[in-house]
Tab-separated table of C-alpha atoms in Angstrom:
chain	number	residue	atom	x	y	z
A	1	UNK	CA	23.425	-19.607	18.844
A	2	UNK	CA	20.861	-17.054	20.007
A	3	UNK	CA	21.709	-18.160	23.623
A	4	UNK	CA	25.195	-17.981	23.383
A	5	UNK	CA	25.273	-14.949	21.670
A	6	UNK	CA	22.895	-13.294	24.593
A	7	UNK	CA	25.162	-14.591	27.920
A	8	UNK	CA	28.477	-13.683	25.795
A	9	UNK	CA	26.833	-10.086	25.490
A	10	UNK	CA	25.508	-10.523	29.383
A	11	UNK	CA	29.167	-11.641	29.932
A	12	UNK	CA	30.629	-8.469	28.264
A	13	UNK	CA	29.105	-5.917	30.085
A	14	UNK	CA	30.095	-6.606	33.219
A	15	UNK	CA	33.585	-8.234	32.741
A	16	UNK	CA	35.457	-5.061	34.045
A	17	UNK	CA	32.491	-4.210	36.433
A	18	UNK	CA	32.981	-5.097	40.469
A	19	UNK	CA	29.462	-4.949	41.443
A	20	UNK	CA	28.512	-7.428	38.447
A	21	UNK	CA	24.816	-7.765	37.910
A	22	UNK	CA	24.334	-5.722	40.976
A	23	UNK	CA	24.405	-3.003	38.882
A	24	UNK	CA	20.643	-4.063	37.120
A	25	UNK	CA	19.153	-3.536	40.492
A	26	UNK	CA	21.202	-0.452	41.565
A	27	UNK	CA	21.160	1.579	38.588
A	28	UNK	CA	17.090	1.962	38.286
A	29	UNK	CA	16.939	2.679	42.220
A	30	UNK	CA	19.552	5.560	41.987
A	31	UNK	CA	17.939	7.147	39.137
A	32	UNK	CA	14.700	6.817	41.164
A	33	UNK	CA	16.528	8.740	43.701
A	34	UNK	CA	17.529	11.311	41.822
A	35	UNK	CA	13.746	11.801	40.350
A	36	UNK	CA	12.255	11.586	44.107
A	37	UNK	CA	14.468	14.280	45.434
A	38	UNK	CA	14.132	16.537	41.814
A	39	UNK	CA	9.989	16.108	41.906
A	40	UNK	CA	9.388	15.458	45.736
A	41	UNK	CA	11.702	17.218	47.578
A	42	UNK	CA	12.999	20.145	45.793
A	43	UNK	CA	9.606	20.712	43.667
A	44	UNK	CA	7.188	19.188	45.904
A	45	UNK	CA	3.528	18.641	44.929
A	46	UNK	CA	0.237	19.724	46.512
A	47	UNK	CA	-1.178	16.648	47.742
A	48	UNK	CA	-4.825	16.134	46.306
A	49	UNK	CA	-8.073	17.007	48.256
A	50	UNK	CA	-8.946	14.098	50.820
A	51	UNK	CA	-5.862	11.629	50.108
A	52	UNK	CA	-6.530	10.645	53.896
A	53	UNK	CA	-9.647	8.662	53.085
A	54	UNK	CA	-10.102	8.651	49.440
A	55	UNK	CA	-7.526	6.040	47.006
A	56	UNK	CA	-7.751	8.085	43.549
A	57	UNK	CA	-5.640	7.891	41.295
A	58	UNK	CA	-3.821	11.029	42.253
A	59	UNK	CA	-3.581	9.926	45.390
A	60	UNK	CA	-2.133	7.124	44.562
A	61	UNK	CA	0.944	8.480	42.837
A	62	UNK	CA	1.256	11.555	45.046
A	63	UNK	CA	1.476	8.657	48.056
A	64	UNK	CA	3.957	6.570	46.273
A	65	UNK	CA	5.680	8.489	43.762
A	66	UNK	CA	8.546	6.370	44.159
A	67	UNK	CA	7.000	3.592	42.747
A	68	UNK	CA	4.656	5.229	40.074
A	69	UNK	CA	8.553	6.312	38.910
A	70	UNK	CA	10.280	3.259	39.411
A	71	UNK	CA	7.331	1.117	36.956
A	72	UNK	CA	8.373	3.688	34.265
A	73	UNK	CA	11.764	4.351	34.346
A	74	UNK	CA	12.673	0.740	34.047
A	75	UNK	CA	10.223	-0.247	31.198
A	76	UNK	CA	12.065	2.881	29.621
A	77	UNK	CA	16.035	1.717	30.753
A	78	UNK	CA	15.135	-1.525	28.747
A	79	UNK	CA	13.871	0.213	25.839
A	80	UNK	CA	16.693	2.515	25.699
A	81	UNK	CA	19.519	0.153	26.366
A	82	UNK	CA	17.785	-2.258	23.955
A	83	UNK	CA	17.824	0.665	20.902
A	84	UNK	CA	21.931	0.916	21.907
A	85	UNK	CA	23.049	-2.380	21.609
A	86	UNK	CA	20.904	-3.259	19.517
A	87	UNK	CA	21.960	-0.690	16.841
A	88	UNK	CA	25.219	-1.421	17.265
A	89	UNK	CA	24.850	-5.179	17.625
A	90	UNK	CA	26.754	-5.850	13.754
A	91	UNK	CA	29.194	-3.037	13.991
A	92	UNK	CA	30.882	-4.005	16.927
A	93	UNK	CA	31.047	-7.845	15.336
A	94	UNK	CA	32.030	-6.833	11.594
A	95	UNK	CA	35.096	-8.498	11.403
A	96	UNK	CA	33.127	-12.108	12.402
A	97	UNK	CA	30.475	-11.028	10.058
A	98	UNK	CA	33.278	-10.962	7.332
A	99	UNK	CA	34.836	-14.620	8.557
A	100	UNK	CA	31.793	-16.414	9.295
A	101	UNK	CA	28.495	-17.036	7.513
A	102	UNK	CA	26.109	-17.504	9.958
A	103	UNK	CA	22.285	-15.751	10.793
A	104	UNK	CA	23.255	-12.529	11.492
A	105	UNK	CA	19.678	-11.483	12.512
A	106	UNK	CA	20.773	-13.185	16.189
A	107	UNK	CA	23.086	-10.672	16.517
A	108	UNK	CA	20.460	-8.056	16.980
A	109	UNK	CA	18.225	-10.655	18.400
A	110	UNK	CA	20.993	-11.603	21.182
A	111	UNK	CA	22.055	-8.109	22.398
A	112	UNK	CA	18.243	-7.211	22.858
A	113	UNK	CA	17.872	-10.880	24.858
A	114	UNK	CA	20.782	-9.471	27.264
A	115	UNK	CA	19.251	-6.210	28.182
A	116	UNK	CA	16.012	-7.981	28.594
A	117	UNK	CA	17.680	-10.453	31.519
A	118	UNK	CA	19.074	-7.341	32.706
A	119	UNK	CA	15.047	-6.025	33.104
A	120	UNK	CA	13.566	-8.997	34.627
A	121	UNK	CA	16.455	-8.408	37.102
A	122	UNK	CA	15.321	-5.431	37.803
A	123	UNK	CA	12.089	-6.251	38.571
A	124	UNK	CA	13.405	-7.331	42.308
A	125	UNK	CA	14.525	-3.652	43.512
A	126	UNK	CA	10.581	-2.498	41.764
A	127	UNK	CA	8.255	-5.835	43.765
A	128	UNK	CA	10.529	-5.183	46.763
A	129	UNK	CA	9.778	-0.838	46.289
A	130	UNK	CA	6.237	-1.723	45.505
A	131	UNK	CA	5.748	-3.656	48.849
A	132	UNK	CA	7.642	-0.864	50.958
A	133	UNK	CA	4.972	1.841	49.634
A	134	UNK	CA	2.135	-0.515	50.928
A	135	UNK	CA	1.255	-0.931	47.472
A	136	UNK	CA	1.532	-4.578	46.829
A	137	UNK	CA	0.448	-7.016	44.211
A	138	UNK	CA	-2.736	-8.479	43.065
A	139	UNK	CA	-3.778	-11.055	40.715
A	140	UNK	CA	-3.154	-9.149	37.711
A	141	UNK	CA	0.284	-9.403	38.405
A	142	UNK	CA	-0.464	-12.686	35.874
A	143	UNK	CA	-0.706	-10.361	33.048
A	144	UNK	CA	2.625	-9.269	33.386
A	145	UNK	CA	4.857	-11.632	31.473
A	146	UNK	CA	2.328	-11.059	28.530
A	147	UNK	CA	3.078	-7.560	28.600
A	148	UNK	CA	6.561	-8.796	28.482
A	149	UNK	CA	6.583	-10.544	25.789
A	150	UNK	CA	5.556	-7.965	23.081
A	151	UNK	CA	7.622	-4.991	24.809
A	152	UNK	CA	10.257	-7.654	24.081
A	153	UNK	CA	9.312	-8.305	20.785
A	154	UNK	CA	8.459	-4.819	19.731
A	155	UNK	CA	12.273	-3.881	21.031
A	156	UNK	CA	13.754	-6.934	18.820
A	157	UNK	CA	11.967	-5.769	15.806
A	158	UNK	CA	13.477	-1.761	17.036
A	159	UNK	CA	16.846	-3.364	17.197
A	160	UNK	CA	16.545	-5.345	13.693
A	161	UNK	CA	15.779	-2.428	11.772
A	162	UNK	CA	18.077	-0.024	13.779
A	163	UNK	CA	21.665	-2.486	13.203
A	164	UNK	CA	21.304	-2.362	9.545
A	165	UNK	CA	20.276	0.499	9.546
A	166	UNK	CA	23.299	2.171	11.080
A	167	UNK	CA	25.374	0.247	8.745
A	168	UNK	CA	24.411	2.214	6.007
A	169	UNK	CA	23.805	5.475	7.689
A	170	UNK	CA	26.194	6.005	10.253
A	171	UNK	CA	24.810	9.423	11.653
A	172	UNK	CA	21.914	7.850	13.250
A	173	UNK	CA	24.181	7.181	15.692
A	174	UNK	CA	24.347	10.714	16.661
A	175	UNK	CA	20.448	11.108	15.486
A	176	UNK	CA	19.008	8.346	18.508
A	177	UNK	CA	21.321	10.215	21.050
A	178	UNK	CA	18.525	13.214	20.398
A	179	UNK	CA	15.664	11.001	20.040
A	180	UNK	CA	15.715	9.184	22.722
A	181	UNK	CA	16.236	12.268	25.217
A	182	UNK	CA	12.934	13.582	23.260
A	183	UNK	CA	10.779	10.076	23.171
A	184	UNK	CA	12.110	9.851	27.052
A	185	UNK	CA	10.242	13.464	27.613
A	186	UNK	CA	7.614	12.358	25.340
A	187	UNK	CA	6.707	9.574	27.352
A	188	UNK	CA	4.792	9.284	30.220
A	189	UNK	CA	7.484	7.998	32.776
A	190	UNK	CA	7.632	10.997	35.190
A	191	UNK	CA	3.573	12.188	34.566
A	192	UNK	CA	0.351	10.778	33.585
A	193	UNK	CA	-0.987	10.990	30.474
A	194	UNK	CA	-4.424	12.576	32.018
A	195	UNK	CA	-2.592	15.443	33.080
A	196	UNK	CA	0.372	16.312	29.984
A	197	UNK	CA	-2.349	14.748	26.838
A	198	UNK	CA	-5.914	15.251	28.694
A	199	UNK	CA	-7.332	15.753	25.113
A	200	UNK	CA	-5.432	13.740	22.911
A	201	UNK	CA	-4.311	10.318	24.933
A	202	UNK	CA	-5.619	8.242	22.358
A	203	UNK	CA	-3.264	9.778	19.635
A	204	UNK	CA	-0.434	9.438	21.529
A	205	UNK	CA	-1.185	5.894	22.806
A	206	UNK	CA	-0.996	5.328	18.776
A	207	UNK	CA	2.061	7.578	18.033
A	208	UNK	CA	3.810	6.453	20.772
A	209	UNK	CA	3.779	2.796	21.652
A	210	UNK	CA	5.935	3.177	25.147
A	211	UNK	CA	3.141	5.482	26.478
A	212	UNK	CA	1.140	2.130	25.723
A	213	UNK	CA	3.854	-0.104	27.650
A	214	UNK	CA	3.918	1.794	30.295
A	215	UNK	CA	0.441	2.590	31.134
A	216	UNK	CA	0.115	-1.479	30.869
A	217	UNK	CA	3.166	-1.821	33.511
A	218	UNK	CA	1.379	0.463	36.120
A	219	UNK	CA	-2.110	-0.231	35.327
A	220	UNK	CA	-0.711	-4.119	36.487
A	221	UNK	CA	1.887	-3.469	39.518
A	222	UNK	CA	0.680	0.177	40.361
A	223	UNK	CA	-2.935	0.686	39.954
A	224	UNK	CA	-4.310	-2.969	40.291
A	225	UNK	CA	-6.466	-3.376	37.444
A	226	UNK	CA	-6.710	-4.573	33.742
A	227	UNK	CA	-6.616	-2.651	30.772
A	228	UNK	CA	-9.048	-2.382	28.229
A	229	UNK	CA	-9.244	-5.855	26.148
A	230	UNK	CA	-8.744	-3.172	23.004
A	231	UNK	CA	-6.285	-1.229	24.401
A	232	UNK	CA	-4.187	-4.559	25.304
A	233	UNK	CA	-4.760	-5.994	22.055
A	234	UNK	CA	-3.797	-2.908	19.951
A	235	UNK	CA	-0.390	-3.159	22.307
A	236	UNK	CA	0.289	-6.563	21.731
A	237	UNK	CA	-0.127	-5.878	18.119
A	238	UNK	CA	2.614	-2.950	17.893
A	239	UNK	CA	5.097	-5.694	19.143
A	240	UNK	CA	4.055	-7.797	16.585
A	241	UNK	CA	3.957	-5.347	13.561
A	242	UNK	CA	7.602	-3.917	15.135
A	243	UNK	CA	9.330	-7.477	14.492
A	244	UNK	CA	7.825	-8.417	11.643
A	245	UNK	CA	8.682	-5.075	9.865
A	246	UNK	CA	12.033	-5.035	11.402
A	247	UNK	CA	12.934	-8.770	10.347
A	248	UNK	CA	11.693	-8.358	7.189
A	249	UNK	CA	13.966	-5.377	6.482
A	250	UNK	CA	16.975	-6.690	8.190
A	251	UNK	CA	16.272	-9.733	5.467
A	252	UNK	CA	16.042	-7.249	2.873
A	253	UNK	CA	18.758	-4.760	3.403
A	254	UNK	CA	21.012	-7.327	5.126
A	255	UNK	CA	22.152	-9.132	1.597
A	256	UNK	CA	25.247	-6.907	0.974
A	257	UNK	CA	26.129	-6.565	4.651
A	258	UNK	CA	29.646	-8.034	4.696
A	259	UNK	CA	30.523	-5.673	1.880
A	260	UNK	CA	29.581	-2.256	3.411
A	261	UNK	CA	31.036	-3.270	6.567
């Protein structure tokens, strides 16, 4: 049901669309665009001492900022998109809720699924920008779908807890419009976290697990090398902890669904 659910909601989003799924590579490369000519162009940045020979860090990104952009803004689309649809994954199907008894945890489950197809699409437009910048990929390109996995899982547990949630509390609606500008700033999708939280990484790394996702995504496709086996494990673990608190209060709060809706 989970699969039918997910290609109905895939289905759905593009019915009235020309461009189709073209829109899952286009729509990361034009924000990209708009970032490159906000932070490059109009505010460019003094390239770093001896970026001719040297391959810091810093020169890294200042040499491919495109890139360095493109890793974060698209772990970040999925997480955003995935918080949408996802909290509104039971009241836009009430009235089947009310017809039909069926598990309505794959409702939430299903719309996060979509968005997720919609990232791994994505990834084409990001290996093919990657490449362009000279930047290529290595071996720890394996680690990837693992990284995957629990940024998916951590977004289905989001999603769980968010679609009930907004059943009972219909102004979070209008609350996760401002939150997610404010985790989006919060994040570290247009900076580093050495330069914004030189102090205090480690706090935000646990206050905020996207900074972790992220820094995973370009420490694999951007920087070439592995993250700490603790830092990787306390990652994996948020995506855990997310689902397993989310399912078990969509189980909990879920009992009296069909007569609140």
């Amino acid at each position: 049901m989970v699969k039918q659910l997910t290609l109905k909601d895939l289905k759905l989003r593009y019915k009235s669309s020309i461009l189709g799924f073209v829109w899952s590579l286009a729509n990361p490369l034009m924000m990209m665009f708009v970032f490159y000519l906000v932070f490059v162009v109009l505010l460019p940045q003094t390239a770093p001492q001896n970026c001719d020979v040297a391959n810091t860090r810093e020169c890294r990104i200042y040499n491919s900022y495109t890139a360095f952009i493109l890793v974060g803004l698209m772990a970040w689309n999925f997480t955003a998109n995935s918080i949408s649809t996802g909290m509104m994954s039971l009241l836009s199907h009430a009235s089947m809720i009310k017809k039909v008894y069926f598990p309505r945890e794959t409702l939430a489950i299903a719309s996060v699924l979509a968005v997720f197809v919609n990232f791994l699409l994505s990834l084409i437009p990001l290996f093919l920008i990657i490449f362009i910048n000279g930047i290529g990929l290595t071996w720890y390109v394996l680690l990837l779908p693992v990284i995957l996995f629990f940024h998916l899982l951590f977004m289905c547990g989001l999603g769980l807890f968010l679609s009930v949630a907004v059943v009972y509390f219909r102004d979070l609606t209008h609350i996760m419009e401002v939150g997610l500008t404010a985790w989006f700033f919060l994040t570290p999708i247009l900076y580093t976290m050495d330069r914004v939280f030189p102090s205090a990484q480690q706090l935000v790394y646990w206050l905020n697990p996207m900074a972790s996702f992220i820094e995973s995504y370009r420490a694999i496709l951007f920087f070439h090398y592995s993250p700490e086996p603790l830092f990787t494990l306390r990652t994996c673990l948020t995506g855990v902890l997310s689902f397993v608190l989310g399912y078990y209060f969509f189980i909990k709060a879920s009992r009296s669904l069909g007569e609140v809706l």
